[in-house]
PDB file of C-alpha atoms in Angstrom:
ATOM      1  CA  MET A   1       0.029  -0.029  -0.003  1.00 30.00           C
ATOM      2  CA  THR A   2       1.398   3.406  -0.880  1.00 30.00           C
ATOM      3  CA  MET A   3       0.802   6.874   0.454  1.00 31.00           C
ATOM      4  CA  GLN A   4      -1.583   7.562  -2.410  1.00 34.00           C
ATOM      5  CA  SER A   5      -3.585   4.428  -2.058  1.00 38.00           C
ATOM      6  CA  ALA A   6      -5.171   5.177   1.271  1.00 43.00           C
ATOM      7  CA  ALA A   7      -8.756   6.464   1.193  1.00 47.00           C
ATOM      8  CA  PRO A   8      -8.459  10.261   0.513  1.00 50.00           C
ATOM      9  CA  ARG A   9     -10.963  11.285   3.159  1.00 75.00           C
ATOM     10  CA  ALA A  10     -10.206   8.580   5.727  1.00 85.00           C
ATOM     11  CA  LYS A  11     -10.370   9.663   9.329  1.00 93.00           C
ATOM     12  CA  ARG A  12      -7.577   8.308  11.481  1.00 94.00           C
ATOM     13  CA  ILE A  13      -7.971   9.046  15.166  1.00 96.00           C
ATOM     14  CA  LEU A  14      -6.077   8.052  18.312  1.00 96.00           C
ATOM     15  CA  MET A  15      -7.660   8.074  21.807  1.00 96.00           C
ATOM     16  CA  VAL A  16      -5.319   9.013  24.643  1.00 96.00           C
ATOM     17  CA  GLY A  17      -6.229   8.986  28.338  1.00 95.00           C
ATOM     18  CA  ALA A  18      -5.489   7.545  31.748  1.00 94.00           C
ATOM     19  CA  PRO A  19      -7.054   4.246  32.944  1.00 91.00           C
ATOM     20  CA  GLY A  20     -10.665   5.025  33.630  1.00 93.00           C
ATOM     21  CA  ALA A  21     -10.825   8.074  31.350  1.00 96.00           C
ATOM     22  CA  GLY A  22     -13.376   6.412  29.088  1.00 96.00           C
ATOM     23  CA  LYS A  23     -11.294   5.738  25.982  1.00 95.00           C
ATOM     24  CA  GLY A  24     -13.123   2.609  24.926  1.00 94.00           C
ATOM     25  CA  THR A  25     -16.573   4.105  25.455  1.00 96.00           C
ATOM     26  CA  GLN A  26     -15.778   7.222  23.532  1.00 97.00           C
ATOM     27  CA  ALA A  27     -13.910   5.316  20.774  1.00 97.00           C
ATOM     28  CA  ASP A  28     -17.085   3.200  20.220  1.00 97.00           C
ATOM     29  CA  ALA A  29     -19.235   6.323  19.977  1.00 97.00           C
ATOM     30  CA  ILE A  30     -16.879   8.174  17.661  1.00 97.00           C
ATOM     31  CA  ALA A  31     -16.485   5.126  15.408  1.00 97.00           C
ATOM     32  CA  LYS A  32     -20.291   4.928  15.079  1.00 96.00           C
ATOM     33  CA  GLN A  33     -20.673   8.637  14.563  1.00 95.00           C
ATOM     34  CA  PHE A  34     -18.200   8.765  11.672  1.00 95.00           C
ATOM     35  CA  GLY A  35     -18.759   5.235  10.246  1.00 95.00           C
ATOM     36  CA  ILE A  36     -15.226   4.091  10.873  1.00 97.00           C
ATOM     37  CA  THR A  37     -13.597   1.173  12.663  1.00 96.00           C
ATOM     38  CA  HIS A  38     -12.812   1.010  16.390  1.00 97.00           C
ATOM     39  CA  ILE A  39      -9.500  -0.816  16.889  1.00 96.00           C
ATOM     40  CA  ALA A  40      -8.658  -1.798  20.456  1.00 94.00           C
ATOM     41  CA  SER A  41      -5.323  -3.464  20.867  1.00 91.00           C
ATOM     42  CA  GLY A  42      -6.310  -5.205  24.053  1.00 86.00           C
ATOM     43  CA  ASP A  43      -9.430  -6.683  22.456  1.00 90.00           C
ATOM     44  CA  LEU A  44      -7.394  -7.885  19.429  1.00 93.00           C
ATOM     45  CA  LEU A  45      -4.891  -9.577  21.767  1.00 91.00           C
ATOM     46  CA  ARG A  46      -7.620 -11.367  23.643  1.00 89.00           C
ATOM     47  CA  ARG A  47      -9.195 -12.492  20.333  1.00 93.00           C
ATOM     48  CA  HIS A  48      -5.955 -13.843  19.020  1.00 94.00           C
ATOM     49  CA  ILE A  49      -5.365 -15.821  22.224  1.00 93.00           C
ATOM     50  CA  ALA A  50      -8.962 -17.172  22.197  1.00 94.00           C
ATOM     51  CA  GLU A  51      -8.645 -18.238  18.520  1.00 95.00           C
ATOM     52  CA  GLY A  52      -5.212 -19.800  19.029  1.00 94.00           C
ATOM     53  CA  THR A  53      -3.604 -17.814  16.197  1.00 93.00           C
ATOM     54  CA  THR A  54       0.200 -17.623  15.725  1.00 93.00           C
ATOM     55  CA  ILE A  55       0.221 -14.222  17.478  1.00 93.00           C
ATOM     56  CA  GLY A  56      -2.124 -15.583  20.173  1.00 93.00           C
ATOM     57  CA  ARG A  57       0.101 -18.576  20.970  1.00 93.00           C
ATOM     58  CA  THR A  58       3.135 -16.233  21.047  1.00 92.00           C
ATOM     59  CA  VAL A  59       1.666 -13.711  23.511  1.00 90.00           C
ATOM     60  CA  GLU A  60      -0.502 -15.982  25.769  1.00 89.00           C
ATOM     61  CA  ASP A  61       2.169 -16.670  28.350  1.00 86.00           C
ATOM     62  CA  ILE A  62       3.299 -13.054  28.283  1.00 83.00           C
ATOM     63  CA  VAL A  63      -0.224 -11.766  28.865  1.00 79.00           C
ATOM     64  CA  ASN A  64      -0.874 -14.358  31.582  1.00 75.00           C
ATOM     65  CA  LYS A  65       2.230 -13.263  33.503  1.00 70.00           C
ATOM     66  CA  GLY A  66       1.040  -9.619  33.275  1.00 64.00           C
ATOM     67  CA  GLU A  67       4.022  -8.567  31.238  1.00 73.00           C
ATOM     68  CA  LEU A  68       4.055  -6.132  28.319  1.00 74.00           C
ATOM     69  CA  VAL A  69       3.690  -7.603  24.883  1.00 84.00           C
ATOM     70  CA  PRO A  70       6.701  -6.593  22.657  1.00 87.00           C
ATOM     71  CA  ASP A  71       6.056  -3.561  20.426  1.00 86.00           C
ATOM     72  CA  SER A  72       6.949  -5.563  17.250  1.00 88.00           C
ATOM     73  CA  ILE A  73       4.209  -8.092  17.997  1.00 91.00           C
ATOM     74  CA  ILE A  74       1.599  -5.380  18.674  1.00 90.00           C
ATOM     75  CA  MET A  75       2.462  -3.474  15.470  1.00 89.00           C
ATOM     76  CA  ASP A  76       2.409  -6.710  13.442  1.00 90.00           C
ATOM     77  CA  MET A  77      -1.027  -7.475  14.956  1.00 93.00           C
ATOM     78  CA  LEU A  78      -2.341  -4.008  14.173  1.00 93.00           C
ATOM     79  CA  ARG A  79      -0.975  -3.715  10.636  1.00 91.00           C
ATOM     80  CA  LYS A  80      -3.715  -5.636   8.862  1.00 92.00           C
ATOM     81  CA  PRO A  81      -6.717  -4.137  10.703  1.00 94.00           C
ATOM     82  CA  VAL A  82      -5.222  -0.602  10.370  1.00 94.00           C
ATOM     83  CA  LEU A  83      -4.666  -0.966   6.614  1.00 93.00           C
ATOM     84  CA  ALA A  84      -8.139  -2.447   6.112  1.00 94.00           C
ATOM     85  CA  ALA A  85      -9.801   0.301   8.199  1.00 95.00           C
ATOM     86  CA  ALA A  86      -7.844   3.062   6.398  1.00 92.00           C
ATOM     87  CA  ASP A  87      -9.195   1.779   3.064  1.00 92.00           C
ATOM     88  CA  THR A  88     -12.819   1.691   4.293  1.00 93.00           C
ATOM     89  CA  GLY A  89     -13.169   5.151   5.968  1.00 93.00           C
ATOM     90  CA  GLY A  90     -10.619   5.229   8.770  1.00 96.00           C
ATOM     91  CA  TYR A  91     -10.220   4.108  12.387  1.00 97.00           C
ATOM     92  CA  VAL A  92     -10.326   5.039  16.006  1.00 97.00           C
ATOM     93  CA  LEU A  93      -7.381   3.405  17.803  1.00 96.00           C
ATOM     94  CA  ASP A  94      -7.089   2.949  21.500  1.00 94.00           C
ATOM     95  CA  GLY A  95      -4.612   1.015  23.665  1.00 89.00           C
ATOM     96  CA  PHE A  96      -1.560   1.668  21.458  1.00 91.00           C
ATOM     97  CA  PRO A  97       0.824   3.428  21.386  1.00 91.00           C
ATOM     98  CA  ARG A  98       1.368   3.978  25.156  1.00 88.00           C
ATOM     99  CA  THR A  99       4.808   5.509  25.068  1.00 90.00           C
ATOM    100  CA  VAL A 100       6.644   8.035  22.874  1.00 92.00           C
ATOM    101  CA  GLU A 101       8.985   5.272  21.743  1.00 92.00           C
ATOM    102  CA  GLN A 102       6.008   3.178  20.552  1.00 91.00           C
ATOM    103  CA  ALA A 103       4.545   6.243  18.898  1.00 91.00           C
ATOM    104  CA  GLU A 104       7.783   6.941  17.021  1.00 91.00           C
ATOM    105  CA  ALA A 105       7.942   3.334  15.764  1.00 89.00           C
ATOM    106  CA  ALA A 106       4.326   3.428  14.754  1.00 89.00           C
ATOM    107  CA  TYR A 107       4.736   6.760  13.043  1.00 87.00           C
ATOM    108  CA  ARG A 108       7.604   5.456  10.871  1.00 87.00           C
ATOM    109  CA  THR A 109       5.715   2.373   9.842  1.00 86.00           C
ATOM    110  CA  ALA A 110       2.179   3.758   9.420  1.00 87.00           C
ATOM    111  CA  GLY A 111       3.391   7.031   7.960  1.00 79.00           C
ATOM    112  CA  SER A 112       5.197   5.257   5.176  1.00 82.00           C
ATOM    113  CA  LEU A 113       1.972   3.468   4.311  1.00 85.00           C
ATOM    114  CA  GLY A 114      -0.120   6.645   4.432  1.00 86.00           C
ATOM    115  CA  VAL A 115      -2.269   5.374   7.304  1.00 90.00           C
ATOM    116  CA  GLY A 116      -0.728   7.212  10.302  1.00 89.00           C
ATOM    117  CA  VAL A 117      -2.723   8.969  12.993  1.00 91.00           C
ATOM    118  CA  GLN A 118      -4.116  12.342  11.882  1.00 91.00           C
ATOM    119  CA  ILE A 119      -5.633  13.476  15.154  1.00 94.00           C
ATOM    120  CA  ALA A 120      -5.080  12.517  18.811  1.00 95.00           C
ATOM    121  CA  VAL A 121      -7.969  13.009  21.210  1.00 97.00           C
ATOM    122  CA  HIS A 122      -6.978  13.379  24.864  1.00 97.00           C
ATOM    123  CA  LEU A 123      -9.561  12.712  27.560  1.00 97.00           C
ATOM    124  CA  GLU A 124      -8.544  14.742  30.654  1.00 97.00           C
ATOM    125  CA  VAL A 125     -10.060  13.476  33.879  1.00 97.00           C
ATOM    126  CA  PRO A 126      -8.981  14.481  37.455  1.00 97.00           C
ATOM    127  CA  GLU A 127      -7.197  11.773  39.408  1.00 96.00           C
ATOM    128  CA  ASP A 128      -9.894  11.550  42.081  1.00 96.00           C
ATOM    129  CA  GLU A 129     -12.515  10.804  39.459  1.00 96.00           C
ATOM    130  CA  LEU A 130     -10.263   8.268  37.765  1.00 96.00           C
ATOM    131  CA  ILE A 131      -9.815   6.440  41.069  1.00 95.00           C
ATOM    132  CA  ARG A 132     -13.544   6.493  41.764  1.00 94.00           C
ATOM    133  CA  ARG A 133     -14.374   5.029  38.381  1.00 94.00           C
ATOM    134  CA  LEU A 134     -11.737   2.347  38.509  1.00 92.00           C
ATOM    135  CA  LEU A 135     -12.690   1.219  42.024  1.00 92.00           C
ATOM    136  CA  ALA A 136     -16.390   1.157  40.987  1.00 91.00           C
ATOM    137  CA  ARG A 137     -15.626  -1.286  38.269  1.00 86.00           C
ATOM    138  CA  ALA A 138     -13.033  -3.315  40.142  1.00 80.00           C
ATOM    139  CA  ARG A 139     -13.242  -6.996  39.382  1.00 71.00           C
ATOM    140  CA  GLY A 140     -10.975  -8.622  41.947  1.00 66.00           C
ATOM    141  CA  ALA A 141      -9.071  -8.340  45.170  1.00 64.00           C
ATOM    142  CA  ASP A 142      -6.090  -7.000  43.261  1.00 63.00           C
ATOM    143  CA  ASP A 143      -7.976  -3.878  42.111  1.00 74.00           C
ATOM    144  CA  THR A 144      -7.178  -1.919  45.290  1.00 86.00           C
ATOM    145  CA  GLU A 145      -6.796   1.812  45.549  1.00 89.00           C
ATOM    146  CA  ASP A 146      -3.025   1.374  45.796  1.00 89.00           C
ATOM    147  CA  VAL A 147      -2.989  -0.582  42.596  1.00 85.00           C
ATOM    148  CA  VAL A 148      -5.230   1.907  40.861  1.00 89.00           C
ATOM    149  CA  ARG A 149      -2.994   4.782  41.910  1.00 91.00           C
ATOM    150  CA  HIS A 150       0.052   2.879  40.594  1.00 87.00           C
ATOM    151  CA  ARG A 151      -1.634   2.449  37.180  1.00 86.00           C
ATOM    152  CA  ILE A 152      -2.344   6.140  37.055  1.00 92.00           C
ATOM    153  CA  LYS A 153       1.239   6.995  38.064  1.00 90.00           C
ATOM    154  CA  VAL A 154       2.542   4.735  35.290  1.00 87.00           C
ATOM    155  CA  TYR A 155       0.259   6.547  32.815  1.00 91.00           C
ATOM    156  CA  GLU A 156       1.525   9.960  33.959  1.00 93.00           C
ATOM    157  CA  GLU A 157       5.150   8.841  33.627  1.00 91.00           C
ATOM    158  CA  LYS A 158       4.958   6.828  30.402  1.00 90.00           C
ATOM    159  CA  THR A 159       1.943   7.899  28.376  1.00 92.00           C
ATOM    160  CA  ARG A 160       1.217  11.563  29.127  1.00 93.00           C
ATOM    161  CA  PRO A 161       4.428  12.555  27.214  1.00 94.00           C
ATOM    162  CA  LEU A 162       2.531  11.423  24.119  1.00 93.00           C
ATOM    163  CA  LEU A 163       0.484  14.629  24.319  1.00 94.00           C
ATOM    164  CA  ASP A 164       3.494  16.788  23.428  1.00 94.00           C
ATOM    165  CA  TYR A 165       4.564  14.287  20.807  1.00 94.00           C
ATOM    166  CA  TYR A 166       1.231  14.437  18.953  1.00 93.00           C
ATOM    167  CA  ALA A 167       0.807  18.189  19.507  1.00 91.00           C
ATOM    168  CA  GLN A 168       4.028  18.577  17.474  1.00 89.00           C
ATOM    169  CA  ARG A 169       2.961  16.226  14.640  1.00 82.00           C
ATOM    170  CA  GLU A 170      -0.795  16.115  14.445  1.00 72.00           C
ATOM    171  CA  LEU A 171      -3.763  18.122  15.646  1.00 82.00           C
ATOM    172  CA  LEU A 172      -4.220  17.366  19.322  1.00 94.00           C
ATOM    173  CA  ILE A 173      -7.695  17.784  20.729  1.00 95.00           C
ATOM    174  CA  GLN A 174      -8.045  18.206  24.527  1.00 95.00           C
ATOM    175  CA  VAL A 175     -11.431  17.177  26.011  1.00 97.00           C
ATOM    176  CA  ASN A 176     -12.810  17.395  29.526  1.00 97.00           C
ATOM    177  CA  GLY A 177     -13.598  13.773  30.051  1.00 97.00           C
ATOM    178  CA  ALA A 178     -15.089  14.160  33.551  1.00 97.00           C
ATOM    179  CA  ARG A 179     -18.461  15.179  32.220  1.00 97.00           C
ATOM    180  CA  PRO A 180     -21.386  12.891  31.355  1.00 96.00           C
ATOM    181  CA  VAL A 181     -20.654  10.443  28.517  1.00 97.00           C
ATOM    182  CA  ALA A 182     -22.949  12.099  26.021  1.00 97.00           C
ATOM    183  CA  GLU A 183     -21.462  15.536  26.630  1.00 97.00           C
ATOM    184  CA  VAL A 184     -17.960  14.231  26.173  1.00 98.00           C
ATOM    185  CA  THR A 185     -18.997  12.526  22.963  1.00 97.00           C
ATOM    186  CA  TRP A 186     -20.614  15.728  21.654  1.00 97.00           C
ATOM    187  CA  SER A 187     -17.482  17.742  22.404  1.00 97.00           C
ATOM    188  CA  ILE A 188     -15.192  15.280  20.614  1.00 97.00           C
ATOM    189  CA  VAL A 189     -17.501  15.099  17.553  1.00 96.00           C
ATOM    190  CA  VAL A 190     -17.784  18.839  17.208  1.00 96.00           C
ATOM    191  CA  GLN A 191     -14.041  19.319  17.443  1.00 95.00           C
ATOM    192  CA  LEU A 192     -13.239  16.437  15.088  1.00 95.00           C
ATOM    193  CA  GLN A 193     -15.689  17.861  12.552  1.00 93.00           C
ATOM    194  CA  ARG A 194     -13.932  21.224  12.715  1.00 92.00           C
ATOM    195  CA  ALA A 195     -10.549  19.605  12.496  1.00 89.00           C
ATOM    196  CA  PHE A 196     -11.348  17.482   9.477  1.00 88.00           C
ATOM    197  CA  LYS A 197     -13.029  20.463   7.806  1.00 87.00           C
ATOM    198  CA  ARG A 198      -9.793  22.414   8.215  1.00 82.00           C
ATOM    199  CA  SER A 199      -7.701  19.510   6.946  1.00 75.00           C
ATOM    200  CA  ASN A 200      -9.903  19.374   3.789  1.00 73.00           C
ATOM    201  CA  THR A 201      -9.095  22.945   3.007  1.00 67.00           C
ATOM    202  CA  HIS A 202      -5.318  22.829   3.784  1.00 60.00           C
ATOM    203  CA  ALA A 203      -2.580  20.663   2.391  1.00 43.00           C
ATOM    204  CA  SER A 204      -1.865  17.553   4.482  1.00 46.00           C
ATOM    205  CA  GLY A 205       0.609  18.387   7.266  1.00 46.00           C
ATOM    206  CA  ALA A 206       0.436  22.134   6.609  1.00 44.00           C
ATOM    207  CA  ARG A 207      -1.319  22.952   9.847  1.00 42.00           C
ATOM    208  CA  GLN A 208      -0.373  21.896  13.409  1.00 49.00           C
ATOM    209  CA  ALA A 209      -2.309  23.109  16.383  1.00 47.00           C
ATOM    210  CA  THR A 210      -3.657  22.336  19.778  1.00 49.00           C
ATOM    211  CA  THR A 211      -7.252  23.044  20.848  1.00 50.00           C
ATOM    212  CA  GLN A 212      -8.948  23.076  24.178  1.00 53.00           C
ATOM    213  CA  ASP A 213     -12.698  22.514  24.395  1.00 52.00           C
ATOM    214  CA  ARG A 214     -14.827  24.837  26.464  1.00 43.00           C
ATOM    215  CA  ALA A 215     -16.726  23.518  29.509  1.00 38.00           C
ATOM    216  CA  VAL A 216     -20.357  22.689  28.689  1.00 36.00           C
ATOM    217  CA  ALA A 217     -22.844  24.314  31.086  1.00 29.00           C
TER     218      ALA A 217
END
């Protein structure tokens, strides 16, 4: 696939946010709104393991031990669905990349194919609210407040730097994710519509900006 072969108006979106920020929920809503594909790396891994594919057999022990799956495997797993989605309207990606290093590797690979992320959407939620949400949906004895706080700390250290990375390369949309789900979705949709409208009137890559949504009364 070449740079020119990707769908010309394809929408390629990345969801960024701490655990509990609502990435999956909003990714589903945005995918339905724009008629594009929601690609969740965690869901894909679980599917490969359940179906016993080559990737699934390779990562099963890694996942069961709670270790991180190597970047090369994740990128290999995402390659086919990302290419297919880009040819049929676009994608909303969540769960990868999680670090600047992963983003740089993905940028080199996806960019060369013309299917790289165009817009990153960041869901900003206060730590207290993240903790409340995560504890409310806790599934086991290991989901303690200490564990939840550690997950958030890891996000702050490893993933938050992605915001500067994408602000420098794509259009970064900042959204107040602490509001009701429908309000958050509305804010994302409005800002994405504006962003894609701008991108349709400017040459690709000619505009880089960061926007901040206004609080909804």
